[in-house]
Coordinates of C-alpha atoms and ligand atoms in Angstrom, one line a residue:
M1 CA -4.1 2.4 18.6
A2 CA -7.5 1.7 17.2
V3 CA -9.9 4.6 16.5
S4 CA -13.5 4.1 17.5
V5 CA -16.0 5.1 14.8
S6 CA -19.7 5.4 15.4
I7 CA -22.7 6.7 13.5
A8 CA -24.7 9.6 14.8
K9 CA -28.2 10.1 13.6
D10 CA -28.4 13.7 14.9
K11 CA -27.4 17.0 13.2
L12 CA -23.7 17.9 13.3
M13 CA -23.8 20.6 15.9
R14 CA -26.1 18.6 18.2
V15 CA -23.5 15.8 18.7
R16 CA -21.1 16.4 21.6
A17 CA -17.6 16.6 20.4
D18 CA -14.3 18.5 20.8
A19 CA -14.2 19.4 17.1
Y20 CA -16.6 19.4 14.2
A21 CA -15.5 18.9 10.6
L22 CA -17.2 19.8 7.4
C23 CA -15.8 19.2 3.9
V24 CA -16.5 21.9 1.3
E25 CA -16.1 22.2 -2.4
Q26 CA -13.9 25.1 -3.5
G27 CA -15.9 28.2 -3.9
A28 CA -19.0 26.7 -2.4
L29 CA -18.8 28.0 1.1
D30 CA -22.6 28.5 1.6
A31 CA -22.7 25.1 3.3
V32 CA -20.3 26.4 5.9
K33 CA -22.6 29.2 6.9
K34 CA -25.5 26.8 7.0
V35 CA -23.9 24.3 9.3
F36 CA -21.6 26.4 11.5
G37 CA -23.5 29.8 11.3
S38 CA -25.5 29.0 14.4
V39 CA -22.4 28.7 16.6
F40 CA -20.3 31.2 14.8
P41 CA -22.3 33.7 12.7
S42 CA -19.3 35.4 11.1
I43 CA -17.7 32.1 9.9
L44 CA -17.7 33.3 6.2
E45 CA -15.8 36.5 7.1
Y46 CA -13.4 34.4 9.1
C47 CA -12.7 32.1 6.1
K48 CA -12.3 35.0 3.9
K49 CA -9.9 36.7 6.3
H50 CA -7.8 33.6 6.4
D51 CA -7.9 33.2 2.6
F52 CA -9.7 29.9 2.9
T53 CA -11.6 29.1 -0.3
G54 CA -12.0 25.4 0.0
K55 CA -8.9 24.6 -2.1
A56 CA -7.7 21.0 -1.9
E57 CA -5.3 20.2 1.0
T58 CA -6.3 23.3 3.0
I59 CA -7.9 23.5 6.4
T60 CA -9.2 26.3 8.5
S61 CA -9.9 25.9 12.2
V62 CA -11.9 28.2 14.4
P63 CA -11.9 27.9 18.2
V64 CA -15.3 28.9 19.5
D65 CA -17.3 28.9 22.8
H66 CA -20.3 26.6 22.4
D67 CA -22.6 26.5 25.4
G68 CA -19.7 27.3 27.7
R69 CA -17.4 24.7 26.1
L70 CA -14.3 25.3 23.9
I71 CA -14.8 23.5 20.6
Y72 CA -13.2 23.8 17.2
L73 CA -14.9 24.2 13.9
L74 CA -12.9 22.6 11.1
V75 CA -13.5 23.4 7.5
L76 CA -11.8 21.1 5.1
G77 CA -11.1 22.0 1.4
L78 CA -12.0 19.5 -1.2
G79 CA -10.8 21.5 -4.2
A80 CA -12.8 22.2 -7.4
K81 CA -14.6 19.7 -9.6
K82 CA -12.8 18.1 -12.4
D83 CA -14.8 16.5 -15.2
K84 CA -17.9 17.4 -13.1
K85 CA -16.6 15.4 -10.1
L86 CA -14.9 16.1 -6.8
S87 CA -11.7 14.1 -6.2
V88 CA -11.9 11.2 -3.7
E89 CA -8.1 11.6 -3.1
N90 CA -8.7 15.2 -2.0
Y91 CA -11.3 13.9 0.4
R92 CA -8.9 11.4 1.8
R93 CA -6.4 14.1 2.4
A94 CA -9.0 16.4 3.9
I95 CA -9.9 13.7 6.4
A96 CA -6.3 13.0 7.2
M97 CA -5.7 16.7 7.8
A98 CA -8.6 16.8 10.3
I99 CA -7.1 13.8 12.1
R100 CA -3.7 15.5 12.2
F101 CA -5.3 18.6 13.7
M102 CA -6.9 16.4 16.4
Q103 CA -3.5 14.8 17.2
K104 CA -1.7 18.1 17.3
N105 CA -4.2 19.7 19.7
K106 CA -4.6 16.5 21.7
L107 CA -8.4 16.4 21.1
A108 CA -10.3 13.2 21.5
T109 CA -13.7 13.4 19.8
L110 CA -14.4 14.5 16.3
A111 CA -17.9 14.8 14.7
L112 CA -17.7 14.6 11.0
Q113 CA -20.3 15.4 8.4
L114 CA -20.1 13.0 5.4
P115 CA -20.2 15.0 2.2
D116 CA -22.8 14.3 -0.6
T117 CA -21.4 11.2 -2.2
Q118 CA -23.0 12.1 -5.6
L119 CA -20.5 15.0 -5.9
F120 CA -17.8 12.4 -6.2
G121 CA -19.8 10.0 -8.4
V122 CA -19.4 7.2 -5.9
D123 CA -21.6 5.2 -3.5
D124 CA -22.2 5.9 0.2
D125 CA -20.4 2.8 1.2
F126 CA -17.3 3.6 -0.7
L127 CA -16.9 7.1 0.8
A128 CA -17.4 5.6 4.2
Q129 CA -14.9 2.9 3.5
E130 CA -12.3 5.5 2.4
M131 CA -13.0 7.6 5.5
A132 CA -12.4 4.7 7.9
T133 CA -9.3 3.5 6.0
I134 CA -7.7 6.9 6.0
V135 CA -8.6 7.6 9.7
S136 CA -6.9 4.5 10.8
M137 CA -3.9 5.0 8.4
T138 CA -3.5 8.6 9.7
D139 CA -3.8 7.4 13.3
Y140 CA -0.9 4.9 12.8
V141 CA 2.4 5.9 14.5
F142 CA 5.6 3.9 14.6
D143 CA 6.5 4.4 18.2
T144 CA 7.4 0.8 19.2
F145 CA 10.8 1.9 20.3
K146 CA 9.9 5.3 21.9
E147 CA 9.9 5.2 25.7
V148 CA 7.7 8.3 25.7
S149 CA 5.2 7.9 23.0
G150 CA 4.1 11.5 22.8
G151 CA 1.0 11.2 25.0
R152 CA -1.4 10.3 22.2
V153 CA -5.1 10.7 22.9
P154 CA -7.3 7.8 21.6
L155 CA -9.6 9.2 18.9
K156 CA -13.4 8.8 18.8
L157 CA -15.2 9.7 15.6
S158 CA -18.9 10.3 15.1
I159 CA -20.1 10.2 11.6
I160 CA -23.1 12.3 10.9
L161 CA -25.6 10.3 8.8
D162 CA -27.9 12.9 7.4
D163 CA -29.6 11.6 4.3
H164 CA -27.1 8.8 3.8
D165 CA -28.0 5.1 3.8
A166 CA -27.2 3.9 7.3
K167 CA -26.7 0.3 6.3
K168 CA -24.3 1.1 3.4
I169 CA -22.3 3.6 5.6
K170 CA -22.0 1.0 8.3
K171 CA -20.8 -1.7 5.9
G172 CA -18.3 0.8 4.3
L173 CA -17.0 1.8 7.7
E174 CA -16.4 -1.8 8.7
R175 CA -14.7 -2.6 5.5
G176 CA -12.5 0.5 5.8
E177 CA -11.5 -0.4 9.3
L178 CA -10.3 -3.8 8.0
I179 CA -8.4 -2.2 5.1
G180 CA -6.8 0.4 7.4
A181 CA -5.7 -2.3 9.9
A182 CA -4.2 -4.5 7.2
V183 CA -2.3 -1.5 5.7
N184 CA -1.0 -0.6 9.1
D185 CA 0.1 -4.2 9.7
A186 CA 2.2 -4.1 6.6
R187 CA 3.6 -0.7 7.7
Q188 CA 4.5 -2.0 11.1
W189 CA 6.4 -5.1 9.7
I190 CA 8.3 -2.8 7.3
N191 CA 9.1 -0.2 10.0
L192 CA 10.4 -2.9 12.4
P193 CA 14.2 -2.8 11.9
A194 CA 16.0 -5.6 10.2
N195 CA 17.5 -6.9 13.5
I196 CA 13.9 -7.8 14.5
M197 CA 12.1 -8.3 11.3
R198 CA 14.2 -11.3 10.1
P199 CA 13.0 -13.8 7.5
D200 CA 11.7 -16.2 10.2
E201 CA 9.9 -13.3 11.9
L202 CA 8.0 -12.3 8.8
A203 CA 7.1 -16.0 8.1
S204 CA 5.8 -16.3 11.7
Q205 CA 3.6 -13.2 11.1
A206 CA 2.2 -14.8 8.0
R207 CA 1.6 -18.1 9.8
Q208 CA -0.2 -16.4 12.7
L209 CA -2.5 -14.5 10.4
S210 CA -3.3 -17.6 8.4
K211 CA -4.5 -19.3 11.6
K212 CA -6.4 -16.3 12.8
Y213 CA -8.2 -15.6 9.5
G214 CA -8.4 -19.2 8.1
F215 CA -6.3 -19.2 4.9
A216 CA -3.7 -21.8 4.0
C217 CA 0.0 -20.9 4.6
R218 CA 3.0 -23.1 3.9
I219 CA 6.5 -22.1 4.6
F220 CA 9.4 -23.7 2.8
S221 CA 12.7 -23.8 4.6
E222 CA 16.1 -22.9 3.2
K223 CA 16.9 -26.6 2.8
E224 CA 13.7 -27.2 0.9
I225 CA 14.3 -24.2 -1.2
Q226 CA 17.7 -25.6 -2.2
D227 CA 16.3 -29.1 -2.8
M228 CA 13.4 -27.7 -5.0
G229 CA 16.0 -25.8 -7.0
L230 CA 15.1 -22.2 -6.3
G231 CA 18.7 -21.3 -7.0
G232 CA 18.2 -17.5 -7.2
L233 CA 16.6 -17.3 -3.8
A234 CA 19.2 -19.6 -2.3
A235 CA 22.1 -17.6 -3.8
V236 CA 20.8 -14.3 -2.4
S237 CA 20.5 -15.8 1.1
S238 CA 23.8 -17.6 1.1
G239 CA 25.7 -14.7 2.7
S240 CA 23.4 -14.5 5.7
E241 CA 23.4 -16.6 8.8
Q242 CA 19.6 -16.3 8.8
D243 CA 17.8 -18.9 6.8
C244 CA 15.7 -17.8 3.8
C245 CA 12.1 -19.0 3.3
L246 CA 9.3 -19.1 0.8
I247 CA 5.9 -18.2 2.2
V248 CA 3.1 -19.6 0.1
M249 CA -0.4 -18.5 1.1
E250 CA -3.8 -19.5 -0.4
Y251 CA -7.1 -17.9 -0.2
K252 CA -9.9 -20.0 -1.6
T253 CA -13.4 -18.8 -2.4
N254 CA -16.5 -21.0 -1.9
K255 CA -17.6 -20.1 -5.4
E256 CA -17.2 -22.9 -7.9
N257 CA -15.1 -22.7 -11.0
A258 CA -13.6 -19.4 -9.8
Q259 CA -10.4 -18.2 -11.4
T260 CA -7.0 -18.2 -9.6
I261 CA -4.7 -15.2 -9.6
A262 CA -1.3 -14.8 -7.8
F263 CA 0.5 -12.0 -6.0
V264 CA 4.2 -12.2 -5.5
G265 CA 6.1 -9.9 -3.1
K266 CA 9.8 -9.2 -2.7
G267 CA 10.9 -10.0 0.8
I268 CA 14.4 -8.8 1.4
T269 CA 14.4 -8.1 5.2
Y270 CA 17.7 -6.2 4.7
D271 CA 19.5 -5.2 1.5
S272 CA 23.1 -4.3 2.1
G273 CA 23.9 -5.0 -1.5
G274 CA 25.9 -8.1 -0.6
L275 CA 29.5 -8.2 -1.9
S276 CA 28.5 -5.5 -4.3
L277 CA 28.0 -3.4 -1.2
K278 CA 25.8 -0.3 -1.2
P279 CA 27.2 3.0 0.0
A280 CA 26.4 3.7 3.6
K281 CA 23.7 6.3 2.9
S282 CA 21.8 4.0 0.6
M283 CA 21.7 1.3 3.2
E284 CA 20.0 3.5 5.8
T285 CA 16.5 2.6 4.8
M286 CA 17.1 -0.9 3.4
K287 CA 14.9 -2.5 6.0
E288 CA 12.1 -1.4 3.6
D289 CA 13.2 -4.0 1.0
M290 CA 10.5 -6.5 2.2
S291 CA 7.7 -4.0 1.5
G292 CA 6.4 -6.1 -1.4
A293 CA 6.2 -9.2 0.8
A294 CA 4.5 -7.2 3.6
A295 CA 2.0 -5.9 1.1
V296 CA 1.2 -9.4 -0.2
I297 CA 0.9 -11.0 3.3
A298 CA -1.4 -8.1 4.5
T299 CA -3.5 -8.4 1.3
M300 CA -4.0 -12.1 1.9
Q301 CA -5.1 -11.5 5.5
L302 CA -7.5 -8.8 4.2
L303 CA -8.9 -11.0 1.4
A304 CA -9.5 -13.8 3.9
Q305 CA -11.9 -11.3 5.6
L306 CA -13.4 -9.6 2.6
K307 CA -13.9 -12.9 0.8
P308 CA -13.9 -12.0 -2.9
D309 CA -15.2 -14.6 -5.4
I310 CA -11.8 -15.5 -6.7
N311 CA -8.9 -17.7 -5.5
V312 CA -5.7 -15.9 -4.7
I313 CA -2.2 -17.3 -4.1
G314 CA 0.2 -15.0 -2.3
I315 CA 3.9 -15.8 -2.4
A316 CA 6.8 -14.1 -0.7
P317 CA 10.4 -15.2 -1.1
V318 CA 12.2 -13.9 2.0
A319 CA 15.9 -13.5 2.6
E320 CA 18.6 -11.2 3.9
N321 CA 21.2 -9.9 1.4
L322 CA 24.5 -9.7 3.3
P323 CA 28.2 -10.0 2.4
S324 CA 30.2 -12.8 4.0
G325 CA 32.6 -15.6 3.2
S326 CA 29.7 -17.6 2.0
S327 CA 27.9 -14.9 -0.1
A328 CA 27.2 -15.1 -3.8
K329 CA 30.1 -13.5 -5.6
P330 CA 30.0 -11.3 -8.7
G331 CA 30.6 -13.7 -11.5
D332 CA 28.8 -16.7 -9.9
I333 CA 26.4 -18.6 -12.1
V334 CA 23.3 -20.1 -10.6
R335 CA 20.6 -22.3 -11.9
M336 CA 17.0 -21.0 -11.3
Y337 CA 13.8 -22.9 -10.6
N338 CA 12.8 -22.9 -14.2
G339 CA 16.2 -24.4 -15.2
M340 CA 17.7 -21.2 -16.7
T341 CA 21.2 -20.1 -15.7
V342 CA 22.0 -16.6 -14.5
E343 CA 25.3 -14.9 -14.1
I344 CA 25.2 -12.8 -11.0
K345 CA 27.3 -9.8 -12.1
N346 CA 26.1 -7.6 -9.3
T347 CA 24.9 -9.0 -5.9
D348 CA 22.8 -5.8 -5.3
A349 CA 20.5 -6.7 -8.1
E350 CA 19.1 -9.5 -5.8
G351 CA 15.4 -8.8 -5.9
R352 CA 15.0 -10.0 -9.4
L353 CA 16.7 -13.3 -8.6
L354 CA 14.3 -14.3 -5.8
L355 CA 11.3 -12.9 -7.6
A356 CA 12.1 -14.8 -10.8
D357 CA 12.2 -18.1 -8.8
A358 CA 8.9 -17.2 -7.0
L359 CA 7.2 -16.3 -10.3
A360 CA 8.3 -19.5 -12.0
Y361 CA 7.3 -21.5 -8.9
V362 CA 3.8 -20.1 -8.7
I363 CA 3.2 -20.4 -12.4
K364 CA 4.4 -24.0 -12.6
N365 CA 2.5 -25.2 -9.5
Y366 CA -0.7 -23.2 -9.6
K367 CA -1.2 -22.2 -13.3
P368 CA -2.8 -18.9 -12.3
A369 CA -4.9 -16.8 -14.8
A370 CA -2.6 -13.9 -14.0
V371 CA 0.3 -13.0 -11.8
I372 CA 1.2 -9.6 -10.3
D373 CA 4.5 -9.0 -8.5
V374 CA 5.2 -6.1 -6.2
A375 CA 8.8 -5.2 -5.3
T376 CA 11.1 -2.4 -4.1
L377 CA 13.1 -3.4 -7.1
T378 CA 15.1 -0.5 -8.5
G379 CA 16.5 2.9 -7.5
A380 CA 16.0 3.7 -11.2
C381 CA 12.2 3.5 -10.8
M382 CA 12.4 5.8 -7.8
H383 CA 14.4 8.3 -9.8
A384 CA 12.0 8.1 -12.8
L385 CA 8.7 8.4 -11.0
G386 CA 9.5 9.8 -7.5
P387 CA 7.4 9.0 -4.4
F388 CA 3.8 9.4 -5.8
F389 CA 3.6 6.8 -8.5
T390 CA 4.3 3.0 -8.5
G391 CA 5.9 1.9 -11.7
L392 CA 3.8 -0.5 -13.7
F393 CA 5.4 -2.8 -16.3
T394 CA 3.3 -5.2 -18.4
E395 CA 2.6 -6.2 -21.9
H396 CA -0.8 -7.5 -21.1
E397 CA -3.6 -5.1 -21.8
E398 CA -6.3 -6.6 -19.6
V399 CA -4.1 -6.8 -16.5
K400 CA -2.8 -3.3 -17.2
K401 CA -6.4 -2.0 -17.3
R402 CA -7.4 -3.8 -14.1
I403 CA -4.3 -2.4 -12.3
E404 CA -4.8 1.1 -13.6
Q405 CA -8.4 1.1 -12.6
A406 CA -7.6 -0.3 -9.2
G407 CA -5.0 2.4 -8.8
A408 CA -7.5 5.1 -9.6
I409 CA -10.1 3.7 -7.2
S410 CA -7.8 2.8 -4.3
G411 CA -5.8 5.9 -4.3
E412 CA -2.5 4.1 -4.9
S413 CA -1.5 5.5 -8.2
V414 CA 0.5 3.7 -10.8
W415 CA 2.3 4.9 -13.9
Q416 CA 3.2 2.7 -16.8
L417 CA 6.8 2.6 -17.9
P418 CA 8.0 0.9 -21.1
L419 CA 8.5 -2.9 -21.5
T420 CA 8.8 -3.5 -25.2
D421 CA 10.7 -5.8 -27.6
D422 CA 13.4 -3.2 -28.0
Y423 CA 14.7 -4.0 -24.5
K424 CA 14.5 -7.8 -24.7
K425 CA 18.2 -8.4 -25.3
A426 CA 19.3 -6.2 -22.4
M427 CA 19.9 -9.0 -20.0
D428 CA 21.7 -11.4 -22.4
S429 CA 24.9 -12.9 -20.9
V430 CA 27.9 -14.2 -22.8
V431 CA 28.4 -17.1 -20.4
A432 CA 24.9 -18.0 -19.0
D433 CA 21.3 -17.7 -20.2
L434 CA 20.9 -14.4 -18.5
N435 CA 22.8 -11.6 -16.7
N436 CA 21.3 -10.2 -13.6
I437 CA 22.2 -6.6 -14.6
A438 CA 21.7 -5.0 -18.0
D439 CA 24.2 -4.0 -20.7
P440 CA 24.9 -0.3 -19.5
K441 CA 23.9 1.0 -23.0
Y442 CA 20.3 0.2 -22.2
M443 CA 20.2 2.7 -19.2
A444 CA 16.5 2.2 -18.3
G445 CA 17.2 0.3 -15.1
A446 CA 13.6 -0.2 -14.0
T447 CA 12.6 -1.6 -17.4
T448 CA 15.6 -3.9 -17.7
A449 CA 14.8 -5.3 -14.3
A450 CA 11.3 -6.0 -15.6
V451 CA 12.7 -7.6 -18.7
F452 CA 14.6 -10.0 -16.5
L453 CA 11.5 -11.0 -14.6
Q454 CA 9.6 -11.4 -17.8
K455 CA 11.9 -14.2 -18.9
F456 CA 10.4 -16.3 -16.1
V457 CA 6.6 -15.9 -16.7
G458 CA 6.2 -17.5 -20.1
D459 CA 2.8 -16.8 -21.5
T460 CA 1.0 -16.2 -18.2
P461 CA -0.5 -12.7 -18.1
W462 CA 1.8 -10.8 -15.8
A463 CA 2.4 -7.3 -14.5
H464 CA 5.3 -6.0 -12.3
L465 CA 4.9 -3.2 -9.8
D466 CA 8.0 -1.3 -8.7
I467 CA 7.3 0.3 -5.4
A468 CA 10.9 1.5 -4.6
G469 CA 9.8 5.1 -4.7
T470 CA 6.3 4.7 -3.1
S471 CA 6.9 2.3 -0.2
F472 CA 8.8 4.4 2.3
D473 CA 9.2 8.0 3.4
V474 CA 6.6 9.6 1.1
P475 CA 6.4 13.4 1.7
N476 CA 3.3 15.7 1.7
I477 CA 0.6 13.1 1.9
P478 CA -1.1 13.7 5.3
Y479 CA -2.1 10.1 5.9
Y480 CA 1.5 8.9 5.6
S481 CA 4.4 10.0 7.7
R482 CA 8.1 10.7 7.0
E483 CA 10.8 8.1 7.4
T484 CA 8.2 5.3 7.7
A485 CA 6.4 2.9 5.5
T486 CA 3.3 3.6 3.5
G487 CA 2.0 0.1 3.2
V488 CA 1.6 0.7 -0.5
G489 CA 0.3 -2.3 -2.5
V490 CA -2.2 -3.5 0.1
R491 CA -5.0 -1.2 -1.1
L492 CA -4.1 -1.7 -4.7
L493 CA -3.8 -5.5 -4.8
T494 CA -6.9 -5.8 -2.6
Q495 CA -8.9 -3.7 -5.0
V496 CA -7.6 -5.7 -8.0
A497 CA -8.7 -9.0 -6.3
M498 CA -12.1 -7.6 -5.2
E499 CA -12.9 -6.3 -8.6
W500 CA -11.6 -9.5 -10.4
G501 CA -13.9 -11.5 -8.1
K502 CA -16.9 -9.4 -9.3
H503 CA -15.9 -9.3 -13.0
P504 CA -13.7 -12.3 -13.9
Ligands
BES1 N1 16.4 -2.8 -3.0 C1 17.1 -2.1 -4.1 C2 16.3 -1.1 -4.8 C3 15.8 0.1 -4.0 C4 16.6 1.3 -4.0 C5 14.7 0.1 -3.2 C6 16.1 2.4 -3.3 C7 14.3 1.1 -2.5 C8 15.0 2.3 -2.6 C9 17.6 -3.2 -5.1 O1 17.8 -4.4 -4.7 C10 18.8 -2.7 -5.8 O2 19.8 -2.5 -5.0 N2 18.8 -2.4 -7.1 C11 19.9 -1.9 -7.7 C12 20.0 -2.6 -9.1 C13 21.3 -2.4 -9.8 C14 22.5 -3.0 -9.1 C15 21.2 -2.9 -11.2 C16 19.7 -0.4 -8.0 O3 18.6 0.0 -8.2 O4 20.7 0.3 -7.9
ZN2 ZN1 19.8 -4.7 -4.0
ZN3 ZN1 16.8 -5.0 -2.9

């Protein structure tokens, strides 16, 4: 359901709405009195009585009678300043909490005062962009299969302009709506169960979007994949009756001599583990194993609309990992696209096989200035970092900086884990060039998976993002929801590309 957002040039309390929201810095409640005092003179006492001080991730709501109408005053905590700045992430969560309040109380119209952007050290358009992104992300519900969808009320939002630059705010809001919609597309594809979101279905989504937004999209069939020698991808798919595919998308800028970068996303529409079968419990959420591919496709769609000054290739190797008489077997040896051989010791370590082929493919055929892959690759990363940080693996300083900065700006946080020479022999095989699982002595499963991928990128600047922990069922963050996808990767990769376009 789309949220309609409009700009109001009036004062907050002069706009007609069901609820009115104001963000406040912790301990600076004077503003509350100033804005809401006219309709509820004892608002400060009310806040005090309810222990509301403006702490981050807190909200207080006051029902009041306003000219004979029941309205709600919402005060949203932004937390205290850190290094002289308020946190944009706290602002995102404050907005999300206001939207959750609206949903819970079945309210339709919300008038929202934009806070002073200088307090955050950002521009008007960025804060407006984040607001629109978060509103649409919070509004998303996966109710495709619910007969009764909970009687949701379509939301209307009025943004109070005050002293803000109307043009910038409008531009930011528009951009945010596009970002939110792309994130929600990725979430929807991930949430759709694996009996519906099959490899051909994901490919068809990519093809449709490429036509709609005008970027190139070529889909290689299983037969072509075998003929081209992507032996890792072919081996993973061999147990499934569904054909695998390789989705190759290209966004081209009009700017001359622009650099080309590439994004690669893991697209396992279902990971049963294959013959190295997962325990039942671990299989329950394995429709999420195409989150990387979803993030890359949604990012390409978004970039085709935002048009950064950089060429971007998006690649998604897509397959199902299932056991059958034709599956890859532990002990099988396959030849990869770059000619190396791999002993598949464990068929559940499948992601690295198809990613390695896709990495080698994009590097050989497009010679990108840098490649970033994004994948729900290891349970080990999820255990190491939990649900709030995506694992970052790279030995390339510049790419690392770009990703860390994009993480800080977009709100999709990353945390670097080791990838050093010490680990480089972890994947050595006695009988082939590489093993697909590490010598158990090495333990660090997220790092050893990255070591495997690194063998396929040569000298190309490359970073690997492990989103196993961050892509699905993230608790506590109010713009996400439980047991569903977050769409992580879309905001991060988009920010990387936008910034790269500005500063090659
Ligand atoms: N898709 C899984 C990783 C995963 C686990 C993603 C939990 C999301 C949540 C991946 O293909 C996998 O099974 N990895 C194995 C590797 C092992 C066999 C070396 C793992 O992490 O256990
Ligand atoms: Zn697996
Ligand atoms: Zn997997």
